[in-house]
CSV table of C-alpha atoms in Angstrom, one decimal:
chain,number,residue,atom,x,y,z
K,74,UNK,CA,108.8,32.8,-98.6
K,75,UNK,CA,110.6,35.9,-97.1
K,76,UNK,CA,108.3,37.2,-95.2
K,77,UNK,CA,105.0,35.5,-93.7
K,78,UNK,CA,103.6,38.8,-92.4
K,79,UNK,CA,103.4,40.3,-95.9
K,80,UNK,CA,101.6,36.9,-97.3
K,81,UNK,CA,99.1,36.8,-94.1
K,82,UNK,CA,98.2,40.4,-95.1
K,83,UNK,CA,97.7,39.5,-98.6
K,84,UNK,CA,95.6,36.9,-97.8
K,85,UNK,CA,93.6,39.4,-95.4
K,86,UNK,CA,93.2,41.6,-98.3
K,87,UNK,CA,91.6,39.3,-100.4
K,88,UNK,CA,89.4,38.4,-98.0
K,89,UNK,CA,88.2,41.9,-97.9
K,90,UNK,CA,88.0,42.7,-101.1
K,91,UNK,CA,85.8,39.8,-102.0
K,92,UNK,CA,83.4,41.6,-99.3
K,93,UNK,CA,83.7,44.6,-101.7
K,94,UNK,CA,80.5,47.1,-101.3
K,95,UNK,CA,80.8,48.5,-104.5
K,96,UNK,CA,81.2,44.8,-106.6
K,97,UNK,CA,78.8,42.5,-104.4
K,98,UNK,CA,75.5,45.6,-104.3
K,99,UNK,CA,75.7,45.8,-107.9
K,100,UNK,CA,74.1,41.8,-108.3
K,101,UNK,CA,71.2,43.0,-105.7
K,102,UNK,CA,69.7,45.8,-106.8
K,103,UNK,CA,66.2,46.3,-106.5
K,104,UNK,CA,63.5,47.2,-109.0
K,105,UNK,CA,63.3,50.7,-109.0
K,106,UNK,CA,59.9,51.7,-107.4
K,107,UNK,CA,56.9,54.1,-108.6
K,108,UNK,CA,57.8,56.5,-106.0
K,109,UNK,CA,60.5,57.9,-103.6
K,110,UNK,CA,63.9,55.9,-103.3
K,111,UNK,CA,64.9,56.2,-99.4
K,112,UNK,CA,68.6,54.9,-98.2
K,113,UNK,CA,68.2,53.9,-94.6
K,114,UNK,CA,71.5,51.8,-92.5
K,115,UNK,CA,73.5,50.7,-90.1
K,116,UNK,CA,76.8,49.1,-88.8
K,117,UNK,CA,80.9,49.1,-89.4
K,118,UNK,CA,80.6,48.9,-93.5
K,119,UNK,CA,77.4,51.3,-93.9
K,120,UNK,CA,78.8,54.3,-94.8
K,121,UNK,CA,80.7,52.3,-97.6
K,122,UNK,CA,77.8,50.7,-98.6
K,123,UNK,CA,75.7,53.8,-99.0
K,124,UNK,CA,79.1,55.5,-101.1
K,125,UNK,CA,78.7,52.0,-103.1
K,126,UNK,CA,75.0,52.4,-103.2
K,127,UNK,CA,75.0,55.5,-104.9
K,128,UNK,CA,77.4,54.9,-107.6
K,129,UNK,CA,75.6,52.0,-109.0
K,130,UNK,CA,71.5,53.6,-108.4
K,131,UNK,CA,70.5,54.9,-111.6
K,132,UNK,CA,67.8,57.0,-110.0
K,133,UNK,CA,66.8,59.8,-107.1
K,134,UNK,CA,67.7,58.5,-103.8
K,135,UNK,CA,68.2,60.2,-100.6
K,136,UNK,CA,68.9,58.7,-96.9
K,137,UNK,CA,70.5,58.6,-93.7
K,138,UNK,CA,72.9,55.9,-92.4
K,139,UNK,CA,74.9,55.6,-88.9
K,140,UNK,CA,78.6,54.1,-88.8
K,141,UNK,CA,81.2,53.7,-86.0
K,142,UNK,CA,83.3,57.2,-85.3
K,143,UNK,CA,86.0,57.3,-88.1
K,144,UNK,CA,84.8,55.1,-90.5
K,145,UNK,CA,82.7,57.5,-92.3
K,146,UNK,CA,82.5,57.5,-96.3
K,147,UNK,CA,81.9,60.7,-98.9
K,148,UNK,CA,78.7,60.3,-99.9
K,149,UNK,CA,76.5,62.9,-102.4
K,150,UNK,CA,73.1,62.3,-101.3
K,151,UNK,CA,72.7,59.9,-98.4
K,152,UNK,CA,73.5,61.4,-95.2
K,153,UNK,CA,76.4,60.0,-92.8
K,154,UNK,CA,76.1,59.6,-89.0
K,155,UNK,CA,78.7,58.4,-86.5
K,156,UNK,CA,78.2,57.1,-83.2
K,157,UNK,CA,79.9,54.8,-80.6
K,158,UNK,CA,80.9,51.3,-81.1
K,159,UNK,CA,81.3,49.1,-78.7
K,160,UNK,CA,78.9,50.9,-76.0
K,161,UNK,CA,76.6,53.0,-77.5
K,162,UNK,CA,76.3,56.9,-77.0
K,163,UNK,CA,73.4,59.8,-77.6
K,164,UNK,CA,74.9,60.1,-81.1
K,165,UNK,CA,73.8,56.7,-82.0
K,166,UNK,CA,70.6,57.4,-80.1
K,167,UNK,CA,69.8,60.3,-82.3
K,168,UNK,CA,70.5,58.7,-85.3
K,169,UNK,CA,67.9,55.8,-84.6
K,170,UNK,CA,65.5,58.4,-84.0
K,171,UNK,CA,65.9,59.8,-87.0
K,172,UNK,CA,65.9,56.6,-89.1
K,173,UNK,CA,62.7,56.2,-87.4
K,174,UNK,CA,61.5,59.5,-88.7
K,175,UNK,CA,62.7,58.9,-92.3
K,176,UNK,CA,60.6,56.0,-93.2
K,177,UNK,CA,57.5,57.1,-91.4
K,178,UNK,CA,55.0,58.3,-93.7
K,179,UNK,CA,55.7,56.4,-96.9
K,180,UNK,CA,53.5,55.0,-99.8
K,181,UNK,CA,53.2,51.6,-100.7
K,182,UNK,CA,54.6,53.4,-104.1
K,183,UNK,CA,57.9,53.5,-102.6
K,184,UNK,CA,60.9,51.8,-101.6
K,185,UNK,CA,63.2,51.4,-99.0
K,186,UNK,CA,67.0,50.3,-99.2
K,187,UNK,CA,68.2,49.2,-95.7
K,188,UNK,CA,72.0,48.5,-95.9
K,189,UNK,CA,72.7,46.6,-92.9
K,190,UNK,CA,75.9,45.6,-91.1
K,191,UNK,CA,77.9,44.3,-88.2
K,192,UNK,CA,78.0,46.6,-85.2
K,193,UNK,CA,74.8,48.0,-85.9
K,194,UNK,CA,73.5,46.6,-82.7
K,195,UNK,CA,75.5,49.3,-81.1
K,196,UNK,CA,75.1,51.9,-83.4
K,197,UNK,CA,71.4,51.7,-83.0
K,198,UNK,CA,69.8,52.5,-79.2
K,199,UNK,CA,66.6,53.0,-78.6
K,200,UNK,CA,65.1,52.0,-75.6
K,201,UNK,CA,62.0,50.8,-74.8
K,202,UNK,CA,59.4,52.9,-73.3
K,203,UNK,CA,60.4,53.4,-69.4
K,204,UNK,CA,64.3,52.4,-70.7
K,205,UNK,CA,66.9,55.3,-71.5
K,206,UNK,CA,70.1,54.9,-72.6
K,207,UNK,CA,71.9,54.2,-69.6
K,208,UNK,CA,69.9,51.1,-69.6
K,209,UNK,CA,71.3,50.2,-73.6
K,210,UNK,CA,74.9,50.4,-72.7
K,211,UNK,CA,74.2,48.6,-69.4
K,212,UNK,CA,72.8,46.1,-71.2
K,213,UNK,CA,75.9,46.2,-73.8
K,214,UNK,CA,78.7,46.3,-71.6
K,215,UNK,CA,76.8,43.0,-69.5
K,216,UNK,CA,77.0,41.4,-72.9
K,217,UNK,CA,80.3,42.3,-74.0
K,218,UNK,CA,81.6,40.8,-71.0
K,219,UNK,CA,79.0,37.5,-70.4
K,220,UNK,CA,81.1,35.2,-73.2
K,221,UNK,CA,77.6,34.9,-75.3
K,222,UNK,CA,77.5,34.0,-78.5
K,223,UNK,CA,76.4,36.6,-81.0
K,224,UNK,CA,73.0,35.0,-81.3
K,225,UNK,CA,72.4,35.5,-78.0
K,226,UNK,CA,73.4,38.8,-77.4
K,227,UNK,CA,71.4,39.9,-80.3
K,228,UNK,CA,68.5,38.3,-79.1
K,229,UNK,CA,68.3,40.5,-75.9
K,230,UNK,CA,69.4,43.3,-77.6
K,231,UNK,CA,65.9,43.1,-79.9
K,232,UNK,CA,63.7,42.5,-76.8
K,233,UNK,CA,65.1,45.7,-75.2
K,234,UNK,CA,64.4,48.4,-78.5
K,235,UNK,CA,61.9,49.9,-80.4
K,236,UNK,CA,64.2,49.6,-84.0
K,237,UNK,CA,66.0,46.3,-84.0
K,238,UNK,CA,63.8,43.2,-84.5
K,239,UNK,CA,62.5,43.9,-87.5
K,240,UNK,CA,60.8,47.0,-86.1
K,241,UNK,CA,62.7,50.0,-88.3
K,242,UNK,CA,61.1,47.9,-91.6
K,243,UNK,CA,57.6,47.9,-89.5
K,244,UNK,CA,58.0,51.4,-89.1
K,245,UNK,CA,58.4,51.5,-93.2
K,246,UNK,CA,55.2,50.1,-94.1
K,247,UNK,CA,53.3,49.9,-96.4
K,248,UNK,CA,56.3,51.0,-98.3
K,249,UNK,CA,58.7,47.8,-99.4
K,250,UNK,CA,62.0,47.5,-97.6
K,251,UNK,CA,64.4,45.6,-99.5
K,252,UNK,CA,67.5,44.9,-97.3
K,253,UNK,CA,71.0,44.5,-98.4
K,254,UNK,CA,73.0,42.8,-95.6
K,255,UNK,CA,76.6,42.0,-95.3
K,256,UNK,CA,76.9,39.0,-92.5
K,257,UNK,CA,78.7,39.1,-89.6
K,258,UNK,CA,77.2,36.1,-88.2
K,259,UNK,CA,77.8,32.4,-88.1
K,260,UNK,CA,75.7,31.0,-89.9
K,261,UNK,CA,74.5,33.5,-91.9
K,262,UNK,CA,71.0,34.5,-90.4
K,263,UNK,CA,70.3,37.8,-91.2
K,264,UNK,CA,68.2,38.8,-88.7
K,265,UNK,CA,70.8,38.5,-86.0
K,266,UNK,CA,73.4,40.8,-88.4
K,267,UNK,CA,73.0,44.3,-86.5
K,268,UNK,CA,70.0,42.8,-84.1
K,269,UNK,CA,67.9,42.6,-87.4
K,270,UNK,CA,66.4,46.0,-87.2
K,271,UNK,CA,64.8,45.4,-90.6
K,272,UNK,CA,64.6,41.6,-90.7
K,273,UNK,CA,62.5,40.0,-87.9
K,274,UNK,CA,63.3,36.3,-86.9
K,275,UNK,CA,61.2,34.0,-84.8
K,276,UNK,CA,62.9,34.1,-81.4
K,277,UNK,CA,61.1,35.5,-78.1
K,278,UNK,CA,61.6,37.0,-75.3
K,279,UNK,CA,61.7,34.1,-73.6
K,280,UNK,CA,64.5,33.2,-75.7
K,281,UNK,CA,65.9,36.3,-74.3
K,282,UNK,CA,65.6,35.3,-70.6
K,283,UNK,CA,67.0,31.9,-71.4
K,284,UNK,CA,70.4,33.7,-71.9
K,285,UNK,CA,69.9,35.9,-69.5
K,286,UNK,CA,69.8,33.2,-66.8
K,287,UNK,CA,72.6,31.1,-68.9
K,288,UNK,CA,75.4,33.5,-69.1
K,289,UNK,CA,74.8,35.1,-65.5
K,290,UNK,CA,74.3,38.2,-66.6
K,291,UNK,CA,73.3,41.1,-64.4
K,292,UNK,CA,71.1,43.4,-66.0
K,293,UNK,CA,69.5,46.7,-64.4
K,294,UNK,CA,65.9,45.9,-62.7
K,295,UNK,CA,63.7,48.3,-65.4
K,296,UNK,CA,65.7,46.0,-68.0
K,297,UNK,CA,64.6,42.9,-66.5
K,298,UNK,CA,60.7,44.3,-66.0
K,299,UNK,CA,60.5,45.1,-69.7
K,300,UNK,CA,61.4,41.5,-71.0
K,301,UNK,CA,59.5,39.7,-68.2
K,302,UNK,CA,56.4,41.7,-69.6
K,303,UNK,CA,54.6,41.2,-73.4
K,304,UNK,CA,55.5,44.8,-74.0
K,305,UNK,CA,59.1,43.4,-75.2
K,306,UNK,CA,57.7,41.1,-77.8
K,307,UNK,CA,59.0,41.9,-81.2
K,308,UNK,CA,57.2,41.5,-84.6
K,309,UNK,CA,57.0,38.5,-85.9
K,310,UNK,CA,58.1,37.1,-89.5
K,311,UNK,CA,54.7,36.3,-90.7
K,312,UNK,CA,53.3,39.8,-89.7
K,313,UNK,CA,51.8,41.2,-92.5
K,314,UNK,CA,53.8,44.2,-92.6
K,315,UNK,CA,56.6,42.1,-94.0
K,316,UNK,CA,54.8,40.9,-96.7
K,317,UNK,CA,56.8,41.8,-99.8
K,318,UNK,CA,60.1,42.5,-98.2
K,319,UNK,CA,63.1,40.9,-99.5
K,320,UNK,CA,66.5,40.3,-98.1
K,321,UNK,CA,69.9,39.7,-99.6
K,322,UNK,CA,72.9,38.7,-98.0
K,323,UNK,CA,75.3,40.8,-100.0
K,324,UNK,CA,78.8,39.4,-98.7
K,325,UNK,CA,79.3,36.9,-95.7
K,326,UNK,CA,82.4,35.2,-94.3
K,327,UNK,CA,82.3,31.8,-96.6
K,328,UNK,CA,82.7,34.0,-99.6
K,329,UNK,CA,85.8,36.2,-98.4
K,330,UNK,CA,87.7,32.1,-97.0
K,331,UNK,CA,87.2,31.3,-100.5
K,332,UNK,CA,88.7,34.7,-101.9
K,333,UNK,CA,91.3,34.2,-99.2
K,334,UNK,CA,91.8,30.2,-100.3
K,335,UNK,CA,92.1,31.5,-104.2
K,336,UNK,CA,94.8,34.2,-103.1
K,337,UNK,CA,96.9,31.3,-101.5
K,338,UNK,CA,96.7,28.7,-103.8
K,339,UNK,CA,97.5,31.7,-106.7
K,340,UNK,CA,101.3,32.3,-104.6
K,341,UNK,CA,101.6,28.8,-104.7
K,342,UNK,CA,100.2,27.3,-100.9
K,343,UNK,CA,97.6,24.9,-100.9
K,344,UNK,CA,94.9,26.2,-98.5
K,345,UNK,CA,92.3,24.5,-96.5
K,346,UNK,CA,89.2,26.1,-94.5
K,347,UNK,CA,88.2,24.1,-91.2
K,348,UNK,CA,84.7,26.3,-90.5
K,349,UNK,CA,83.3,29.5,-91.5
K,350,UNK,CA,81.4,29.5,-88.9
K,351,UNK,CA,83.6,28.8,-85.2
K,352,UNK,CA,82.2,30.1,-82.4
K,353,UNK,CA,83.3,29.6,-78.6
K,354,UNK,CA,85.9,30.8,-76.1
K,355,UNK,CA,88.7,32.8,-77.9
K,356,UNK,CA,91.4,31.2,-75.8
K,357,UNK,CA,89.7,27.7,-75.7
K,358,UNK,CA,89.3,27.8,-79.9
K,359,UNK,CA,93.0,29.2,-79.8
K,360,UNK,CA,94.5,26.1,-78.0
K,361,UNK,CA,92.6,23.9,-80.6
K,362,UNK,CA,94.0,26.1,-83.7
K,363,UNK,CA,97.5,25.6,-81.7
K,364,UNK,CA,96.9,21.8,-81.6
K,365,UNK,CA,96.2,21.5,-85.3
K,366,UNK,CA,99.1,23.5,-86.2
K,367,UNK,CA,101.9,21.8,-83.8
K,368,UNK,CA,99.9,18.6,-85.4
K,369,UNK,CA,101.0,19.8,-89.1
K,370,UNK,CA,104.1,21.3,-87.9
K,371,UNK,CA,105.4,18.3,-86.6
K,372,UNK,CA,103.9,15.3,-87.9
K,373,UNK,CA,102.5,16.7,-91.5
K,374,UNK,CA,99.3,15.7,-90.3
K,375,UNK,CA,95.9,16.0,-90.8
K,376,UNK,CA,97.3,18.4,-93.9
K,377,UNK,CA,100.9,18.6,-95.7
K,378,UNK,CA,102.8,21.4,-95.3
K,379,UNK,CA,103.6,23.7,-96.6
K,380,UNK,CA,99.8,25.2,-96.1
K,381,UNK,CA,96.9,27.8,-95.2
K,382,UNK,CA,94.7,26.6,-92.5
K,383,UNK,CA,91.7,29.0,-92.3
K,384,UNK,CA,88.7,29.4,-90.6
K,385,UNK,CA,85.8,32.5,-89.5
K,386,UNK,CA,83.5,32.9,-87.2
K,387,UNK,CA,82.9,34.9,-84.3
K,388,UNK,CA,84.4,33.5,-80.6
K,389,UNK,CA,83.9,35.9,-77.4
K,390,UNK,CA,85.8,36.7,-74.6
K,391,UNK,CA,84.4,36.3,-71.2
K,392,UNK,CA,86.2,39.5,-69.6
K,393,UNK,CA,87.8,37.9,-66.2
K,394,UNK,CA,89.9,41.6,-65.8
K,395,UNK,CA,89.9,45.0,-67.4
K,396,UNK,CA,92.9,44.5,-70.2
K,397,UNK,CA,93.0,46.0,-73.2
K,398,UNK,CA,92.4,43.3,-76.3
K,399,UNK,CA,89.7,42.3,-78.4
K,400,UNK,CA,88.6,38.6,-79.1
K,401,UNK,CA,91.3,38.1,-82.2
K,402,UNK,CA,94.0,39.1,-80.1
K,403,UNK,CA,92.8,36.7,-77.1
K,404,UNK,CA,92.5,34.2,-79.2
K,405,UNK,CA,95.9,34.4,-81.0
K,406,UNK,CA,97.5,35.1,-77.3
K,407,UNK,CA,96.5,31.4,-76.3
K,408,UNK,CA,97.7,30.3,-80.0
K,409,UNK,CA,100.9,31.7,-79.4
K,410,UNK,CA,101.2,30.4,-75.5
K,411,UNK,CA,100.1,26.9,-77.6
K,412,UNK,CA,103.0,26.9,-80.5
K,413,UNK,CA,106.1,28.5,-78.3
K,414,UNK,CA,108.8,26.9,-79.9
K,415,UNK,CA,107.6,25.4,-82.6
K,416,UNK,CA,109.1,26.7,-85.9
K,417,UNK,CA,107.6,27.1,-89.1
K,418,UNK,CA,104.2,28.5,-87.7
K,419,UNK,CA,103.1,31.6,-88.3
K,420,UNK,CA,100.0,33.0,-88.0
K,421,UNK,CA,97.6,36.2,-88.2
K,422,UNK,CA,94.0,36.6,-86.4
K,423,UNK,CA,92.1,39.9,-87.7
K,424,UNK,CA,88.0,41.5,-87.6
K,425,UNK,CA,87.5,42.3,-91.3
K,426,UNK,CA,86.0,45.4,-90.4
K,427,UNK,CA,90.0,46.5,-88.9
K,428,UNK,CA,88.5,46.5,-85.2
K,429,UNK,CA,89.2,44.3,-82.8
K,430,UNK,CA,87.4,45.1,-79.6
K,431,UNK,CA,88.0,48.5,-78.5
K,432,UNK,CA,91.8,49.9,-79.8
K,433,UNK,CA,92.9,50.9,-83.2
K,434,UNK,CA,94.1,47.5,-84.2
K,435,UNK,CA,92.1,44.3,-86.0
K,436,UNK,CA,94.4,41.8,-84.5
K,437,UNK,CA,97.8,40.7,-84.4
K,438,UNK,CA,100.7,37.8,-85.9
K,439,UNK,CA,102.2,35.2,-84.4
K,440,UNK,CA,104.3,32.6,-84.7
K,441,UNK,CA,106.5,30.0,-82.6
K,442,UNK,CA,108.8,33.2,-81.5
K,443,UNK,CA,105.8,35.0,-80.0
K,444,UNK,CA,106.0,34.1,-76.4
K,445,UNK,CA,110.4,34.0,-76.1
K,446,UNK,CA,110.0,38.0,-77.8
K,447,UNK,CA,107.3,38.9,-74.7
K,448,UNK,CA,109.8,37.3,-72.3
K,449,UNK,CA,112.9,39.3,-73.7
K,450,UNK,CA,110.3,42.3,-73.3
K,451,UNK,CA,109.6,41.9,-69.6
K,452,UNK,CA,105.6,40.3,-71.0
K,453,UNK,CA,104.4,37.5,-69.5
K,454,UNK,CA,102.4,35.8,-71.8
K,455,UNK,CA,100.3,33.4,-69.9
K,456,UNK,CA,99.2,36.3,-67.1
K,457,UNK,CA,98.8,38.8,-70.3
K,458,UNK,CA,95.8,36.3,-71.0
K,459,UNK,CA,94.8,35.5,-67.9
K,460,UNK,CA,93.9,39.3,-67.6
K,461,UNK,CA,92.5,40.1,-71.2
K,462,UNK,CA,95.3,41.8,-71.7
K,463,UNK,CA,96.1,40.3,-75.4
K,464,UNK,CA,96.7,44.3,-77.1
K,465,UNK,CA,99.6,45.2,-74.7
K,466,UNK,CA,101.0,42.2,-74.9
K,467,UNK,CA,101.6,42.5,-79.0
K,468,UNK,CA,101.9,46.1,-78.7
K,469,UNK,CA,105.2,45.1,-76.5
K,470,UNK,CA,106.6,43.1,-79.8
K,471,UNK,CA,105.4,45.1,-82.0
K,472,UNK,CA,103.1,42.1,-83.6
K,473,UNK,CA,99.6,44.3,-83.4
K,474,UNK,CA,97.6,44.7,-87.3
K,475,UNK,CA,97.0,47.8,-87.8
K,476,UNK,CA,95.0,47.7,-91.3
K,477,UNK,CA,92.5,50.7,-90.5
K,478,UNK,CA,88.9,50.7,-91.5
K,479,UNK,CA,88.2,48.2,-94.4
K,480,UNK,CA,84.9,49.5,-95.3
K,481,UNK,CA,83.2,46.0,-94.5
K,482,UNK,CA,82.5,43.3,-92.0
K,483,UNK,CA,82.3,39.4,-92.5
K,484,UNK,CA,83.6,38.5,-89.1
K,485,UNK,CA,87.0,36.9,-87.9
K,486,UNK,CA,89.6,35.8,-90.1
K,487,UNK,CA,92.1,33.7,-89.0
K,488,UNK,CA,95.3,32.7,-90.8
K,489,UNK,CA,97.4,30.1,-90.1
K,490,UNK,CA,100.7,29.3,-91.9
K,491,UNK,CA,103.0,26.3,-91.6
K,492,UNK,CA,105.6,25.9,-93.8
């Protein structure tokens, strides 16, 4: 093999395209209703959805769906809004308002498509009554920085809205709300993909608090007064509301490791998946990738090279300084730091929506050179991590993976070669 980089993107690509809107809503289409069709959604791969959606709907339809800034689609009859991802913005509050509005006032004659996402947490603030925005990004930017697990944050996120939790499908009834859902969560629960704004689950506020208190997390005093009180309870699954609804989870991350296994094994690499479903510290889970590796690398142990070593999931970054990065990059930052000097190993950690925290880049390669290059750039590799500063450190080798929007969103992928 001449050139690693071009295989690990290969194998990125098939990832993605096994997350395909426009092949995977096609086997979950709904029964078309008596009445009105209405398109409702949110998160990084709606607006593709909803472009998907209407190619393959033999039928009137019209809607409204909200996607990060830039990642917009051309759609006919379903209308596109962007708003801010990571921290939400009045865009995004507008656009839950009006997804609010356009399922109000249905028949139990009609039907409701809800094409849900990752990132649609963000995309989606409404506050609580007494809450305002400045309270939702609050809330998010405590998150973003606490190390929780996705579960968690979600969880708060639904005690703190009047649309996620099920709630935007409440607002629906008695029309039916079947939802189309492409998982970015370990595990695969749907009603923690986007903070479940049409799929209610079962935990409480008191769930909420829980990780509240575990993470340490610092939220503003009105925020802490609306989950302490019954006022923050969300709907429950067995509320009668519900009754009817049906979910689908379109594409998740198990299915795009496969896709990315097949690809592999088709260019000739044997390819194994440790986990779909890894969650943790980015730079902890890096050392143990970096471990397994060195352990292949050097001994041809647990697996014979040459091979693929995969794995998804979702880690976090527990921000301990204000570096640019994103939870890919931290994680391969702490792989590369693991595998300096060992050859052979090379490596690529990417979001499979093309976003990896806040810059333009889904993640970066690596391999045994990683750390020598940052040194023969004046980078320091070890305090590059120690301040969350994974992005400038491979923008200074010119390492980062730039693969733009993708169009969908099944959570980490991370590559690892070892030839």
């Amino acid at each position: 093999m001449t050139d690693p980089k071009s295989f690990l993107t290969s194998i990125f690509d098939a990832a993605v395209a096994a997350a395909d809107p426009e092949k995977t809503i096609r086997n979950h289409l709904p029964a078309k209703p008596k009445g009105r069709t209405v398109v409702i959604g949110a998160g990084k791969g709606s607006a593709q959805m909803a472009a998907a959606f209407e190619k393959v709907w033999d039928g009137p339809i019209d809607g409204l769906v909200v996607t990060r800034y830039g990642y917009g689609a051309r759609c006919e009859r379903i209308e596109i809004i962007e708003a801010a991802h990571p921290v939400p913005d009045a865009a995004g509050l507008e656009a839950s308002r009006r997804l609010l509005e356009k399922v109000r006032g249905l028949t139990a004659d009609d039907l409701v498509v809800a094409l849900i996402s990752g990132g649609g947490s963000a995309l989606l603030p409404s506050p609580a009554p007494g809450l305002t925005l400045a309270d939702e990004i609050a809330v998010n930017e405590a998150l973003l920085a606490s190390g929780a697990p996705i579960a968690a944050m979600n969880t708060i996120r639904k005690h703190v809205s009047t649309i996620k939790g099920g709630r935007l499908a409440a607002a629906a009834h008695p029309a039916r709300v079947v939802s189309l859902v492409v998982s970015d969560i370990p595990g695969d629960n749907p009603a923690l993909v986007a903070s479940g704004p049409t799929v209610p689950d079962t935990s409480s506020r008191a769930d909420a608090l829980a990780s509240i208190a575990a993470y340490g997390m610092k939220l503003p005093d009105s925020v802490m007064a609306h989950i302490n009180s019954s006022a923050a309870d969300a709907p429950r699954p067995d509320d009668p509301r519900f009754a009817g609804n049906e979910v689908h989870l379109t594409a998740s991350a198990g299915v795009s490791l496969e896709a990315a296994a097949a690809e592999a094994k088709r260019q000739g690499i044997e390819a194994v998946i440790l986990s779909d479903a890894i969650e943790g510290e980015a730079r902890e889970v890096g050392g143990v990738h970096a471990a397994i590796a060195r352990e292949v690398a050097t001994r041809n142990r647990p697996f014979a090279k040459p091979v693929l070593i995969l794995s998804g999931g979702e880690t976090t970054v527990t921000l301990r300084a204000k570096g640019k990065g994103g939870r890919n990059s931290e994680f391969l930052l702490a792989f590369a730091i693991g595998i300096d000097g060992v050859n052979g190993i090379d490596a690529l950690a990417a979001d499979t929506d093309g976003i990896d925290g806040s810059e333009n880049n889904a993640g970066a390669f690596a391999s045994g050179s990683t750390v020598a290059r940052m040194r023969a750039a004046g980078v320091d590799a070890k305090a590059m991590l120690a301040g969350n500063n994974a992005w400038t450190a491979f923008k200074a080798v010119g390492d980062l993976f730039v693969p733009g929007p993708t169009g969908t969103n099944v959570n980490d992928l991370r590559a690892i070669l070892i030839r």
